[in-house]
PDB file of C-alpha atoms in Angstrom:
ATOM      1  CA  MET L  25     101.483 -46.087-151.633  1.00 30.00           C
ATOM      2  CA  VAL L  26     100.140 -48.875-149.421  1.00 32.00           C
ATOM      3  CA  PRO L  27     102.333 -51.934-148.741  1.00 31.00           C
ATOM      4  CA  ALA L  28     100.916 -55.306-149.621  1.00 38.00           C
ATOM      5  CA  THR L  29      99.309 -57.355-146.857  1.00 33.00           C
ATOM      6  CA  TRP L  30     100.273 -61.002-147.123  1.00 33.00           C
ATOM      7  CA  GLY L  31      98.317 -63.950-145.871  1.00 35.00           C
ATOM      8  CA  GLN L  32      99.896 -67.046-144.425  1.00 31.00           C
ATOM      9  CA  VAL L  33     102.274 -68.668-146.904  1.00 33.00           C
ATOM     10  CA  THR L  34     101.374 -72.274-147.576  1.00 33.00           C
ATOM     11  CA  ARG L  35     103.914 -75.083-147.507  1.00 30.00           C
ATOM     12  CA  GLY L  36     106.187 -75.162-150.555  1.00 33.00           C
ATOM     13  CA  CYS L  37     105.756 -71.469-151.268  1.00 37.00           C
ATOM     14  CA  GLU L  38     108.383 -70.043-148.929  1.00 34.00           C
ATOM     15  CA  MET L  39     111.209 -70.388-151.453  1.00 33.00           C
ATOM     16  CA  HIS L  40     109.293 -68.547-154.167  1.00 34.00           C
ATOM     17  CA  CYS L  41     107.504 -65.682-152.451  1.00 36.00           C
ATOM     18  CA  THR L  42     109.019 -62.379-151.367  1.00 35.00           C
ATOM     19  CA  GLN L  43     107.292 -59.465-149.738  1.00 34.00           C
ATOM     20  CA  ARG L  44     108.781 -56.979-152.199  1.00 33.00           C
ATOM     21  CA  LEU L  45     106.570 -58.245-155.017  1.00 38.00           C
ATOM     22  CA  PHE L  46     103.611 -55.941-154.590  1.00 35.00           C
ATOM     23  CA  LEU L  47     102.848 -52.360-153.728  1.00 34.00           C
ATOM     24  CA  ARG L  48      99.520 -50.582-153.934  1.00 34.00           C
ATOM     25  CA  CYS L  49      98.192 -47.113-154.424  1.00 33.00           C
ATOM     26  CA  SER L  50      94.851 -45.458-153.900  1.00 31.00           C
ATOM     27  CA  VAL L  51      92.404 -44.656-156.666  1.00 34.00           C
ATOM     28  CA  MET L  52      88.957 -43.082-156.790  1.00 34.00           C
ATOM     29  CA  LEU L  53      86.315 -44.680-158.987  1.00 38.00           C
ATOM     30  CA  SER L  54      82.811 -43.544-159.751  1.00 36.00           C
ATOM     31  CA  ALA L  55      79.823 -45.853-159.616  1.00 39.00           C
ATOM     32  CA  ALA L  56      79.592 -45.519-163.378  1.00 42.00           C
ATOM     33  CA  SER L  57      83.094 -46.890-163.781  1.00 39.00           C
ATOM     34  CA  LEU L  58      82.210 -49.875-161.624  1.00 47.00           C
ATOM     35  CA  LEU L  59      79.220 -50.574-163.825  1.00 49.00           C
ATOM     36  CA  SER L  60      81.413 -50.315-166.896  1.00 39.00           C
ATOM     37  CA  VAL L  61      83.511 -53.253-165.755  1.00 40.00           C
ATOM     38  CA  GLY L  62      80.541 -55.297-164.576  1.00 44.00           C
ATOM     39  CA  LEU L  63      81.187 -54.893-160.852  1.00 49.00           C
ATOM     40  CA  LEU L  64      77.713 -53.845-159.801  1.00 41.00           C
ATOM     41  CA  PRO L  65      74.342 -55.590-160.243  1.00 33.00           C
ATOM     42  CA  GLY L  66      72.746 -55.097-163.625  1.00 33.00           C
ATOM     43  CA  ALA L  67      75.934 -55.076-165.659  1.00 35.00           C
ATOM     44  CA  ALA L  68      75.425 -58.557-167.087  1.00 35.00           C
ATOM     45  CA  ASP L  69      74.113 -58.749-170.654  1.00 37.00           C
ATOM     46  CA  ALA L  70      70.402 -59.527-170.976  1.00 33.00           C
ATOM     47  CA  VAL L  71      70.140 -61.181-174.379  1.00 32.00           C
ATOM     48  CA  THR L  72      67.999 -63.854-175.916  1.00 32.00           C
ATOM     49  CA  THR L  73      69.548 -64.993-179.209  1.00 40.00           C
ATOM     50  CA  THR L  74      73.063 -65.260-180.629  1.00 45.00           C
ATOM     51  CA  ALA L  75      71.875 -63.008-183.451  1.00 52.00           C
ATOM     52  CA  ASP L  76      72.066 -60.230-180.888  1.00 53.00           C
ATOM     53  CA  ALA L  77      75.853 -60.357-181.197  1.00 57.00           C
ATOM     54  CA  SER L  78      75.853 -58.886-184.675  1.00 54.00           C
ATOM     55  CA  SER L  79      73.398 -56.168-183.646  1.00 54.00           C
ATOM     56  CA  GLY L  80      75.548 -54.899-180.782  1.00 59.00           C
ATOM     57  CA  VAL L  81      73.553 -56.231-177.824  1.00 80.00           C
ATOM     58  CA  CYS L  82      76.220 -58.587-176.414  1.00 95.00           C
ATOM     59  CA  GLY L  83      79.432 -57.411-174.827  1.00 96.00           C
ATOM     60  CA  LEU L  84      82.182 -58.411-172.453  1.00 96.00           C
ATOM     61  CA  ASP L  85      84.319 -56.619-169.905  1.00 97.00           C
ATOM     62  CA  LEU L  86      87.920 -57.234-170.877  1.00 98.00           C
ATOM     63  CA  GLY L  87      90.506 -56.946-168.150  1.00 98.00           C
ATOM     64  CA  SER L  88      94.269 -56.837-168.407  1.00 98.00           C
ATOM     65  CA  VAL L  89      97.406 -56.357-166.376  1.00 98.00           C
ATOM     66  CA  THR L  90      99.563 -53.670-167.969  1.00 98.00           C
ATOM     67  CA  ALA L  91     103.354 -53.624-168.163  1.00 97.00           C
ATOM     68  CA  GLY L  92     103.264 -51.203-165.228  1.00 96.00           C
ATOM     69  CA  GLY L  93     101.206 -53.563-163.057  1.00 97.00           C
ATOM     70  CA  ASP L  94      97.867 -51.725-163.437  1.00 96.00           C
ATOM     71  CA  HIS L  95      94.465 -53.357-163.679  1.00 96.00           C
ATOM     72  CA  ARG L  96      92.884 -52.079-166.892  1.00 96.00           C
ATOM     73  CA  SER L  97      89.280 -52.563-168.069  1.00 96.00           C
ATOM     74  CA  GLN L  98      87.593 -51.941-171.380  1.00 97.00           C
ATOM     75  CA  ARG L  99      84.172 -52.732-172.758  1.00 97.00           C
ATOM     76  CA  ILE L 100      84.079 -54.795-175.958  1.00 98.00           C
ATOM     77  CA  THR L 101      80.669 -54.646-177.651  1.00 97.00           C
ATOM     78  CA  ALA L 102      79.592 -56.903-180.485  1.00 97.00           C
ATOM     79  CA  GLY L 103      78.522 -55.499-183.808  1.00 91.00           C
ATOM     80  CA  SER L 104      79.794 -55.128-187.344  1.00 85.00           C
ATOM     81  CA  PRO L 105      82.292 -53.701-186.696  1.00 92.00           C
ATOM     82  CA  PRO L 106      82.817 -54.282-182.949  1.00 97.00           C
ATOM     83  CA  THR L 107      83.466 -51.346-180.638  1.00 97.00           C
ATOM     84  CA  ARG L 108      85.884 -50.736-177.781  1.00 97.00           C
ATOM     85  CA  THR L 109      84.852 -48.259-175.079  1.00 97.00           C
ATOM     86  CA  ASN L 110      85.501 -47.324-171.437  1.00 95.00           C
ATOM     87  CA  ASN L 111      89.206 -48.049-171.774  1.00 96.00           C
ATOM     88  CA  ARG L 112      90.531 -47.068-168.367  1.00 93.00           C
ATOM     89  CA  ILE L 113      92.885 -47.983-165.546  1.00 93.00           C
ATOM     90  CA  VAL L 114      90.801 -49.447-162.721  1.00 91.00           C
ATOM     91  CA  VAL L 115      93.586 -49.827-160.145  1.00 93.00           C
ATOM     92  CA  PRO L 116      97.032 -48.362-160.891  1.00 92.00           C
ATOM     93  CA  LYS L 117     100.252 -50.029-159.710  1.00 93.00           C
ATOM     94  CA  LEU L 118      98.432 -53.072-158.368  1.00 96.00           C
ATOM     95  CA  TYR L 119     101.399 -55.401-158.965  1.00 96.00           C
ATOM     96  CA  ASP L 120     105.092 -54.621-158.702  1.00 94.00           C
ATOM     97  CA  GLU L 121     106.241 -57.745-160.568  1.00 96.00           C
ATOM     98  CA  PRO L 122     105.029 -59.076-163.957  1.00 97.00           C
ATOM     99  CA  VAL L 123     101.862 -61.156-163.877  1.00 98.00           C
ATOM    100  CA  ARG L 124     102.256 -64.077-166.289  1.00 97.00           C
ATOM    101  CA  LEU L 125      98.715 -65.423-166.050  1.00 98.00           C
ATOM    102  CA  SER L 126      95.423 -64.375-164.501  1.00 98.00           C
ATOM    103  CA  THR L 127      92.148 -66.153-163.960  1.00 98.00           C
ATOM    104  CA  SER L 128      88.942 -64.247-164.500  1.00 98.00           C
ATOM    105  CA  MET L 129      88.410 -61.584-161.860  1.00 97.00           C
ATOM    106  CA  PHE L 130      85.174 -62.354-160.074  1.00 95.00           C
ATOM    107  CA  ALA L 131      82.736 -59.754-158.788  1.00 90.00           C
ATOM    108  CA  SER L 132      80.774 -60.310-155.597  1.00 87.00           C
ATOM    109  CA  LEU L 133      79.334 -58.198-152.804  1.00 83.00           C
ATOM    110  CA  LEU L 134      81.035 -57.837-149.424  1.00 77.00           C
ATOM    111  CA  SER L 135      78.626 -56.250-146.931  1.00 77.00           C
ATOM    112  CA  GLY L 136      76.910 -54.659-149.923  1.00 76.00           C
ATOM    113  CA  ASP L 137      80.116 -53.288-151.468  1.00 82.00           C
ATOM    114  CA  PRO L 138      81.812 -54.607-154.621  1.00 88.00           C
ATOM    115  CA  LEU L 139      84.617 -57.120-154.078  1.00 92.00           C
ATOM    116  CA  ILE L 140      86.917 -58.150-156.942  1.00 95.00           C
ATOM    117  CA  GLU L 141      89.030 -61.261-156.577  1.00 95.00           C
ATOM    118  CA  GLY L 142      90.732 -64.013-158.512  1.00 97.00           C
ATOM    119  CA  HIS L 143      94.114 -65.700-158.879  1.00 98.00           C
ATOM    120  CA  VAL L 144      97.330 -64.694-160.620  1.00 98.00           C
ATOM    121  CA  ILE L 145     100.625 -66.430-161.378  1.00 98.00           C
ATOM    122  CA  ILE L 146     103.778 -64.381-160.879  1.00 98.00           C
ATOM    123  CA  GLY L 147     106.938 -66.267-161.743  1.00 97.00           C
ATOM    124  CA  PRO L 148     106.430 -69.693-160.132  1.00 97.00           C
ATOM    125  CA  THR L 149     103.939 -68.451-157.521  1.00 98.00           C
ATOM    126  CA  LEU L 150     100.165 -68.795-157.515  1.00 97.00           C
ATOM    127  CA  ALA L 151      98.514 -66.078-155.422  1.00 97.00           C
ATOM    128  CA  ARG L 152      95.018 -64.884-154.629  1.00 96.00           C
ATOM    129  CA  SER L 153      94.441 -61.234-155.547  1.00 97.00           C
ATOM    130  CA  ASP L 154      91.514 -59.245-154.188  1.00 95.00           C
ATOM    131  CA  TYR L 155      90.369 -55.716-153.476  1.00 94.00           C
ATOM    132  CA  ALA L 156      87.091 -54.018-152.592  1.00 91.00           C
ATOM    133  CA  PHE L 157      85.351 -50.689-153.157  1.00 90.00           C
ATOM    134  CA  SER L 158      83.197 -48.699-150.814  1.00 86.00           C
ATOM    135  CA  SER L 159      79.669 -47.720-151.807  1.00 82.00           C
ATOM    136  CA  ASP L 160      80.855 -44.356-153.164  1.00 84.00           C
ATOM    137  CA  GLY L 161      83.289 -46.055-155.558  1.00 83.00           C
ATOM    138  CA  THR L 162      86.438 -45.407-153.527  1.00 86.00           C
ATOM    139  CA  LEU L 163      89.024 -48.174-153.487  1.00 86.00           C
ATOM    140  CA  ASP L 164      89.345 -49.564-149.972  1.00 87.00           C
ATOM    141  CA  THR L 165      93.131 -49.783-149.763  1.00 85.00           C
ATOM    142  CA  ALA L 166      92.926 -51.747-146.506  1.00 87.00           C
ATOM    143  CA  SER L 167      91.095 -54.510-148.389  1.00 89.00           C
ATOM    144  CA  ILE L 168      93.887 -55.125-150.897  1.00 89.00           C
ATOM    145  CA  ARG L 169      95.432 -58.561-150.490  1.00 91.00           C
ATOM    146  CA  LEU L 170      97.938 -60.626-152.429  1.00 95.00           C
ATOM    147  CA  THR L 171      98.005 -63.996-150.664  1.00 95.00           C
ATOM    148  CA  PRO L 172     100.535 -66.614-151.819  1.00 96.00           C
ATOM    149  CA  ILE L 173      98.925 -70.025-152.300  1.00 96.00           C
ATOM    150  CA  ALA L 174     101.614 -72.298-153.739  1.00 95.00           C
ATOM    151  CA  GLY L 175     104.862 -72.394-155.676  1.00 95.00           C
ATOM    152  CA  GLY L 176     105.770 -74.755-158.492  1.00 95.00           C
ATOM    153  CA  HIS L 177     103.838 -72.984-161.258  1.00 97.00           C
ATOM    154  CA  GLU L 178     106.812 -72.019-163.406  1.00 97.00           C
ATOM    155  CA  ASP L 179     105.663 -74.509-166.079  1.00 97.00           C
ATOM    156  CA  THR L 180     102.001 -73.407-166.104  1.00 98.00           C
ATOM    157  CA  VAL L 181     101.121 -71.891-169.483  1.00 97.00           C
ATOM    158  CA  ALA L 182      97.330 -71.460-169.139  1.00 98.00           C
ATOM    159  CA  PHE L 183      95.182 -71.109-166.040  1.00 98.00           C
ATOM    160  CA  GLU L 184      91.487 -70.529-165.361  1.00 98.00           C
ATOM    161  CA  GLU L 185      88.924 -70.986-162.638  1.00 97.00           C
ATOM    162  CA  SER L 186      85.345 -72.256-162.859  1.00 97.00           C
ATOM    163  CA  ARG L 187      82.932 -71.065-160.186  1.00 94.00           C
ATOM    164  CA  TYR L 188      79.625 -72.857-160.438  1.00 93.00           C
ATOM    165  CA  ARG L 189      77.008 -71.147-158.284  1.00 87.00           C
ATOM    166  CA  GLU L 190      73.756 -71.728-160.164  1.00 79.00           C
ATOM    167  CA  GLY L 191      72.844 -75.083-158.622  1.00 71.00           C
ATOM    168  CA  THR L 192      72.412 -76.590-155.175  1.00 79.00           C
ATOM    169  CA  ALA L 193      75.993 -77.936-155.071  1.00 81.00           C
ATOM    170  CA  PRO L 194      78.297 -74.945-155.626  1.00 88.00           C
ATOM    171  CA  ARG L 195      81.928 -75.642-156.460  1.00 93.00           C
ATOM    172  CA  THR L 196      85.137 -73.832-157.372  1.00 95.00           C
ATOM    173  CA  THR L 197      87.501 -75.669-159.697  1.00 97.00           C
ATOM    174  CA  SER L 198      90.781 -74.519-161.229  1.00 98.00           C
ATOM    175  CA  TYR L 199      92.473 -75.847-164.359  1.00 98.00           C
ATOM    176  CA  GLY L 200      96.158 -75.375-165.091  1.00 98.00           C
ATOM    177  CA  LEU L 201      97.829 -76.437-168.336  1.00 98.00           C
ATOM    178  CA  ARG L 202     101.507 -77.299-167.980  1.00 98.00           C
ATOM    179  CA  SER L 203     104.110 -76.922-170.706  1.00 97.00           C
ATOM    180  CA  ASP L 204     104.422 -80.720-170.894  1.00 98.00           C
ATOM    181  CA  GLY L 205     100.790 -80.926-172.032  1.00 98.00           C
ATOM    182  CA  ILE L 206      99.321 -82.172-168.751  1.00 98.00           C
ATOM    183  CA  LEU L 207      96.047 -80.557-167.680  1.00 98.00           C
ATOM    184  CA  VAL L 208      95.778 -80.303-163.884  1.00 98.00           C
ATOM    185  CA  ARG L 209      92.425 -79.983-162.105  1.00 98.00           C
ATOM    186  CA  GLN L 210      92.110 -78.779-158.522  1.00 97.00           C
ATOM    187  CA  ASN L 211      89.021 -78.265-156.373  1.00 96.00           C
ATOM    188  CA  ASN L 212      88.809 -75.647-153.667  1.00 94.00           C
ATOM    189  CA  VAL L 213      88.354 -77.324-150.291  1.00 92.00           C
ATOM    190  CA  ILE L 214      88.049 -74.291-148.041  1.00 89.00           C
ATOM    191  CA  GLY L 215      89.637 -70.844-148.015  1.00 85.00           C
ATOM    192  CA  ASN L 216      92.985 -71.044-149.795  1.00 88.00           C
ATOM    193  CA  GLN L 217      93.227 -74.837-149.610  1.00 92.00           C
ATOM    194  CA  TRP L 218      93.105 -76.734-152.918  1.00 94.00           C
ATOM    195  CA  GLU L 219      93.041 -80.450-153.664  1.00 96.00           C
ATOM    196  CA  THR L 220      94.277 -81.990-156.912  1.00 97.00           C
ATOM    197  CA  THR L 221      91.432 -84.079-158.344  1.00 97.00           C
ATOM    198  CA  GLY L 222      92.714 -84.982-161.779  1.00 97.00           C
ATOM    199  CA  LEU L 223      95.592 -85.064-164.255  1.00 98.00           C
ATOM    200  CA  ALA L 224      95.184 -85.567-167.999  1.00 98.00           C
ATOM    201  CA  PRO L 225      98.034 -85.702-170.560  1.00 98.00           C
ATOM    202  CA  GLY L 226      97.845 -84.992-174.273  1.00 97.00           C
ATOM    203  CA  PHE L 227      97.277 -81.229-174.471  1.00 98.00           C
ATOM    204  CA  GLY L 228     100.767 -80.130-175.471  1.00 97.00           C
ATOM    205  CA  LEU L 229      99.574 -78.443-178.676  1.00 98.00           C
ATOM    206  CA  VAL L 230      97.052 -76.205-176.901  1.00 98.00           C
ATOM    207  CA  LYS L 231      97.986 -72.524-177.071  1.00 98.00           C
ATOM    208  CA  ALA L 232      95.090 -70.812-175.251  1.00 98.00           C
ATOM    209  CA  MET L 233      91.885 -71.980-173.580  1.00 98.00           C
ATOM    210  CA  VAL L 234      88.782 -70.280-172.238  1.00 98.00           C
ATOM    211  CA  LEU L 235      85.826 -71.526-170.202  1.00 98.00           C
ATOM    212  CA  ILE L 236      82.525 -71.498-172.143  1.00 98.00           C
ATOM    213  CA  SER L 237      80.339 -73.811-170.016  1.00 97.00           C
ATOM    214  CA  LYS L 238      80.028 -74.664-166.337  1.00 96.00           C
ATOM    215  CA  THR L 239      77.388 -76.959-164.857  1.00 94.00           C
ATOM    216  CA  ARG L 240      76.981 -79.199-161.835  1.00 93.00           C
ATOM    217  CA  THR L 241      78.480 -82.138-163.743  1.00 95.00           C
ATOM    218  CA  TYR L 242      81.009 -80.697-166.212  1.00 97.00           C
ATOM    219  CA  ASP L 243      83.106 -77.767-167.409  1.00 98.00           C
ATOM    220  CA  THR L 244      83.867 -77.051-171.067  1.00 98.00           C
ATOM    221  CA  PHE L 245      86.722 -75.043-172.549  1.00 98.00           C
ATOM    222  CA  LEU L 246      87.193 -73.698-176.048  1.00 98.00           C
ATOM    223  CA  ALA L 247      90.855 -73.971-177.051  1.00 98.00           C
ATOM    224  CA  ASN L 248      93.098 -73.284-180.015  1.00 98.00           C
ATOM    225  CA  THR L 249      96.265 -75.173-180.934  1.00 98.00           C
ATOM    226  CA  ARG L 250      99.585 -74.170-182.425  1.00 97.00           C
ATOM    227  CA  GLY L 251      98.551 -76.010-185.580  1.00 98.00           C
ATOM    228  CA  GLY L 252      95.422 -73.866-185.967  1.00 98.00           C
ATOM    229  CA  THR L 253      92.722 -76.236-184.726  1.00 98.00           C
ATOM    230  CA  LEU L 254      89.823 -74.894-182.658  1.00 98.00           C
ATOM    231  CA  LEU L 255      88.334 -77.484-180.303  1.00 98.00           C
ATOM    232  CA  THR L 256      86.185 -77.954-177.245  1.00 98.00           C
ATOM    233  CA  ILE L 257      87.512 -79.758-174.161  1.00 98.00           C
ATOM    234  CA  HIS L 258      84.619 -81.243-172.199  1.00 98.00           C
ATOM    235  CA  ILE L 259      85.642 -82.183-168.642  1.00 98.00           C
ATOM    236  CA  PRO L 260      83.213 -84.108-166.408  1.00 98.00           C
ATOM    237  CA  THR L 261      83.557 -83.309-162.711  1.00 96.00           C
ATOM    238  CA  THR L 262      83.867 -87.002-161.870  1.00 96.00           C
ATOM    239  CA  SER L 263      87.101 -88.820-161.042  1.00 95.00           C
ATOM    240  CA  PRO L 264      89.230 -90.085-162.620  1.00 96.00           C
ATOM    241  CA  MET L 265      89.437 -87.023-164.844  1.00 97.00           C
ATOM    242  CA  LYS L 266      88.608 -87.918-168.463  1.00 97.00           C
ATOM    243  CA  PRO L 267      88.465 -84.875-170.781  1.00 98.00           C
ATOM    244  CA  VAL L 268      86.832 -85.278-174.193  1.00 98.00           C
ATOM    245  CA  ALA L 269      88.248 -83.133-177.007  1.00 98.00           C
ATOM    246  CA  LYS L 270      86.101 -82.392-180.058  1.00 98.00           C
ATOM    247  CA  ARG L 271      87.206 -80.501-183.155  1.00 98.00           C
ATOM    248  CA  VAL L 272      85.262 -77.354-184.018  1.00 98.00           C
ATOM    249  CA  ARG L 273      87.456 -76.007-186.842  1.00 98.00           C
ATOM    250  CA  ALA L 274      90.475 -77.625-188.504  1.00 98.00           C
ATOM    251  CA  SER L 275      92.681 -74.612-189.237  1.00 98.00           C
ATOM    252  CA  THR L 276      93.449 -70.840-189.109  1.00 98.00           C
ATOM    253  CA  TRP L 277      93.037 -70.371-185.321  1.00 98.00           C
ATOM    254  CA  GLN L 278      96.722 -70.538-184.333  1.00 98.00           C
ATOM    255  CA  GLY L 279      97.289 -66.784-184.057  1.00 98.00           C
ATOM    256  CA  PHE L 280      95.663 -66.127-180.673  1.00 98.00           C
ATOM    257  CA  GLU L 281      97.593 -66.130-177.400  1.00 98.00           C
ATOM    258  CA  PHE L 282      94.486 -65.228-175.377  1.00 98.00           C
ATOM    259  CA  LEU L 283      90.844 -66.294-175.727  1.00 98.00           C
ATOM    260  CA  ILE L 284      88.180 -64.434-173.712  1.00 98.00           C
ATOM    261  CA  ALA L 285      84.524 -65.541-173.651  1.00 98.00           C
ATOM    262  CA  GLN L 286      81.198 -64.251-172.336  1.00 97.00           C
ATOM    263  CA  LYS L 287      77.705 -65.719-172.564  1.00 96.00           C
ATOM    264  CA  CYS L 288      75.708 -64.308-175.482  1.00 95.00           C
ATOM    265  CA  GLY L 289      72.124 -65.392-176.093  1.00 93.00           C
ATOM    266  CA  ASN L 290      70.464 -68.419-174.548  1.00 91.00           C
ATOM    267  CA  GLN L 291      73.238 -70.854-175.458  1.00 93.00           C
ATOM    268  CA  GLY L 292      75.836 -68.872-177.380  1.00 96.00           C
ATOM    269  CA  THR L 293      79.219 -67.335-176.675  1.00 98.00           C
ATOM    270  CA  LEU L 294      80.865 -64.036-177.527  1.00 98.00           C
ATOM    271  CA  LEU L 295      84.516 -64.906-178.186  1.00 98.00           C
ATOM    272  CA  LEU L 296      87.457 -62.508-178.309  1.00 98.00           C
ATOM    273  CA  GLY L 297      90.794 -63.685-179.702  1.00 98.00           C
ATOM    274  CA  ILE L 298      93.905 -61.607-178.970  1.00 98.00           C
ATOM    275  CA  ASP L 299      97.013 -61.877-181.127  1.00 98.00           C
ATOM    276  CA  LYS L 300     100.009 -60.546-179.191  1.00 97.00           C
ATOM    277  CA  ASP L 301     102.302 -60.569-182.234  1.00 97.00           C
ATOM    278  CA  THR L 302     100.150 -58.099-184.159  1.00 98.00           C
ATOM    279  CA  GLN L 303      98.648 -56.455-181.021  1.00 98.00           C
ATOM    280  CA  SER L 304      95.200 -57.027-182.509  1.00 98.00           C
ATOM    281  CA  ALA L 305      91.925 -58.582-181.372  1.00 98.00           C
ATOM    282  CA  PHE L 306      89.066 -60.164-183.313  1.00 98.00           C
ATOM    283  CA  LEU L 307      85.507 -60.796-182.127  1.00 98.00           C
ATOM    284  CA  TYR L 308      83.308 -63.801-182.948  1.00 97.00           C
ATOM    285  CA  ALA L 309      79.738 -64.866-182.231  1.00 97.00           C
ATOM    286  CA  VAL L 310      79.797 -68.598-181.519  1.00 98.00           C
ATOM    287  CA  GLY L 311      76.645 -70.705-181.455  1.00 97.00           C
ATOM    288  CA  HIS L 312      76.069 -73.600-179.071  1.00 97.00           C
ATOM    289  CA  ALA L 313      79.178 -75.752-179.433  1.00 97.00           C
ATOM    290  CA  ASN L 314      78.568 -79.008-181.285  1.00 96.00           C
ATOM    291  CA  GLY L 315      81.738 -80.056-183.052  1.00 98.00           C
ATOM    292  CA  THR L 316      82.242 -79.048-186.669  1.00 98.00           C
ATOM    293  CA  THR L 317      78.582 -78.029-187.008  1.00 98.00           C
ATOM    294  CA  THR L 318      79.111 -75.156-184.552  1.00 98.00           C
ATOM    295  CA  VAL L 319      78.092 -71.839-186.110  1.00 97.00           C
ATOM    296  CA  ILE L 320      80.782 -69.133-185.902  1.00 98.00           C
ATOM    297  CA  HIS L 321      80.265 -65.602-187.239  1.00 96.00           C
ATOM    298  CA  GLY L 322      83.296 -63.354-187.504  1.00 96.00           C
ATOM    299  CA  LEU L 323      82.355 -59.841-186.376  1.00 97.00           C
ATOM    300  CA  GLY L 324      85.632 -58.207-187.328  1.00 97.00           C
ATOM    301  CA  ARG L 325      88.688 -56.606-185.817  1.00 97.00           C
ATOM    302  CA  VAL L 326      88.272 -54.636-182.610  1.00 98.00           C
ATOM    303  CA  PRO L 327      89.697 -51.090-182.863  1.00 97.00           C
ATOM    304  CA  GLY L 328      92.884 -50.204-181.059  1.00 97.00           C
ATOM    305  CA  ALA L 329      96.104 -51.900-180.015  1.00 97.00           C
ATOM    306  CA  PHE L 330      96.097 -54.807-177.564  1.00 98.00           C
ATOM    307  CA  ASN L 331      99.613 -54.744-176.183  1.00 97.00           C
ATOM    308  CA  ASP L 332      99.218 -55.568-172.481  1.00 98.00           C
ATOM    309  CA  PRO L 333     101.139 -58.651-171.290  1.00 98.00           C
ATOM    310  CA  THR L 334      98.173 -60.456-169.699  1.00 98.00           C
ATOM    311  CA  TYR L 335      94.431 -60.511-170.414  1.00 98.00           C
ATOM    312  CA  PHE L 336      91.423 -61.847-168.488  1.00 98.00           C
ATOM    313  CA  ARG L 337      87.694 -61.197-168.035  1.00 98.00           C
ATOM    314  CA  PHE L 338      85.919 -59.212-165.346  1.00 97.00           C
ATOM    315  CA  THR L 339      82.896 -61.372-164.576  1.00 93.00           C
ATOM    316  CA  PRO L 340      79.461 -59.908-163.793  1.00 83.00           C
ATOM    317  CA  LEU L 341      77.707 -60.722-160.536  1.00 78.00           C
ATOM    318  CA  VAL L 342      75.557 -63.301-162.322  1.00 81.00           C
ATOM    319  CA  ASP L 343      77.733 -65.309-164.681  1.00 90.00           C
ATOM    320  CA  PRO L 344      76.093 -68.345-166.312  1.00 91.00           C
ATOM    321  CA  LEU L 345      78.164 -69.946-169.070  1.00 95.00           C
ATOM    322  CA  VAL L 346      76.181 -72.327-171.283  1.00 95.00           C
ATOM    323  CA  GLY L 347      78.170 -72.447-174.517  1.00 96.00           C
ATOM    324  CA  GLU L 348      78.229 -76.254-174.750  1.00 96.00           C
TER     325      GLU L 348
END
């Protein structure tokens, strides 16, 4: 076991963070396993039409944090019916305390080796989580970090991060939905410093939300509500923050606690909905989002039980999202 290495605790976090939260252990991974979770070049789907979803071309790399604190990965491939493969523990015992929420885990290269990093919320604490692998697939235990960023997240019920890298003005933006229905936007300034750039009320009925588009000028989420509505939330990057919600479907979408999305086709989205009550997951091929005219094809139930407490997506190295 390797003790966690903590970064500098930012102001306001001292009351919430304790060094007993996290322990680590070593694991060996093959290059094939890294490819299976999209951590090496070439793992991203190369597709051209949303029709590819029903023929099994599109897929996504589903991540989760288990009840034991492991990082799990599994490959979800579209088709009728969908398939679930490569179900494996990527890093065992990564967290010693329950992770309530996780952003996507982003793949990049550090001196040519795969680096995995993102943000998690544990109790009231937001922390950056990252680890790297050597070229032979061995986990570099010295690279494991859990760096506290800020406290005060006990009321956060949904959290995701948008990393726009395709243009000439890259940005990293996080969105946190509070239990009082206020959507909070923050932009990364440098390192672990974040600046609040917008607050928007009125989202108290939202149950889960997932990023489906990111551009230089806006981000778009697909969200479901407790009443069953499916809608898009279009958020321009300008200030003041003025999200625009548009209904996609009026009912039947209330069952999902987690929504996971991956680009499929030129402008489509592969959408996974996870129902924690029934421990089941259903896959959908979603056309380019355009209100109630949006085409949605149900691909069926994904085999197996989905009973981990927290789900997220392992992103590929190249990760365009153009669903709206």
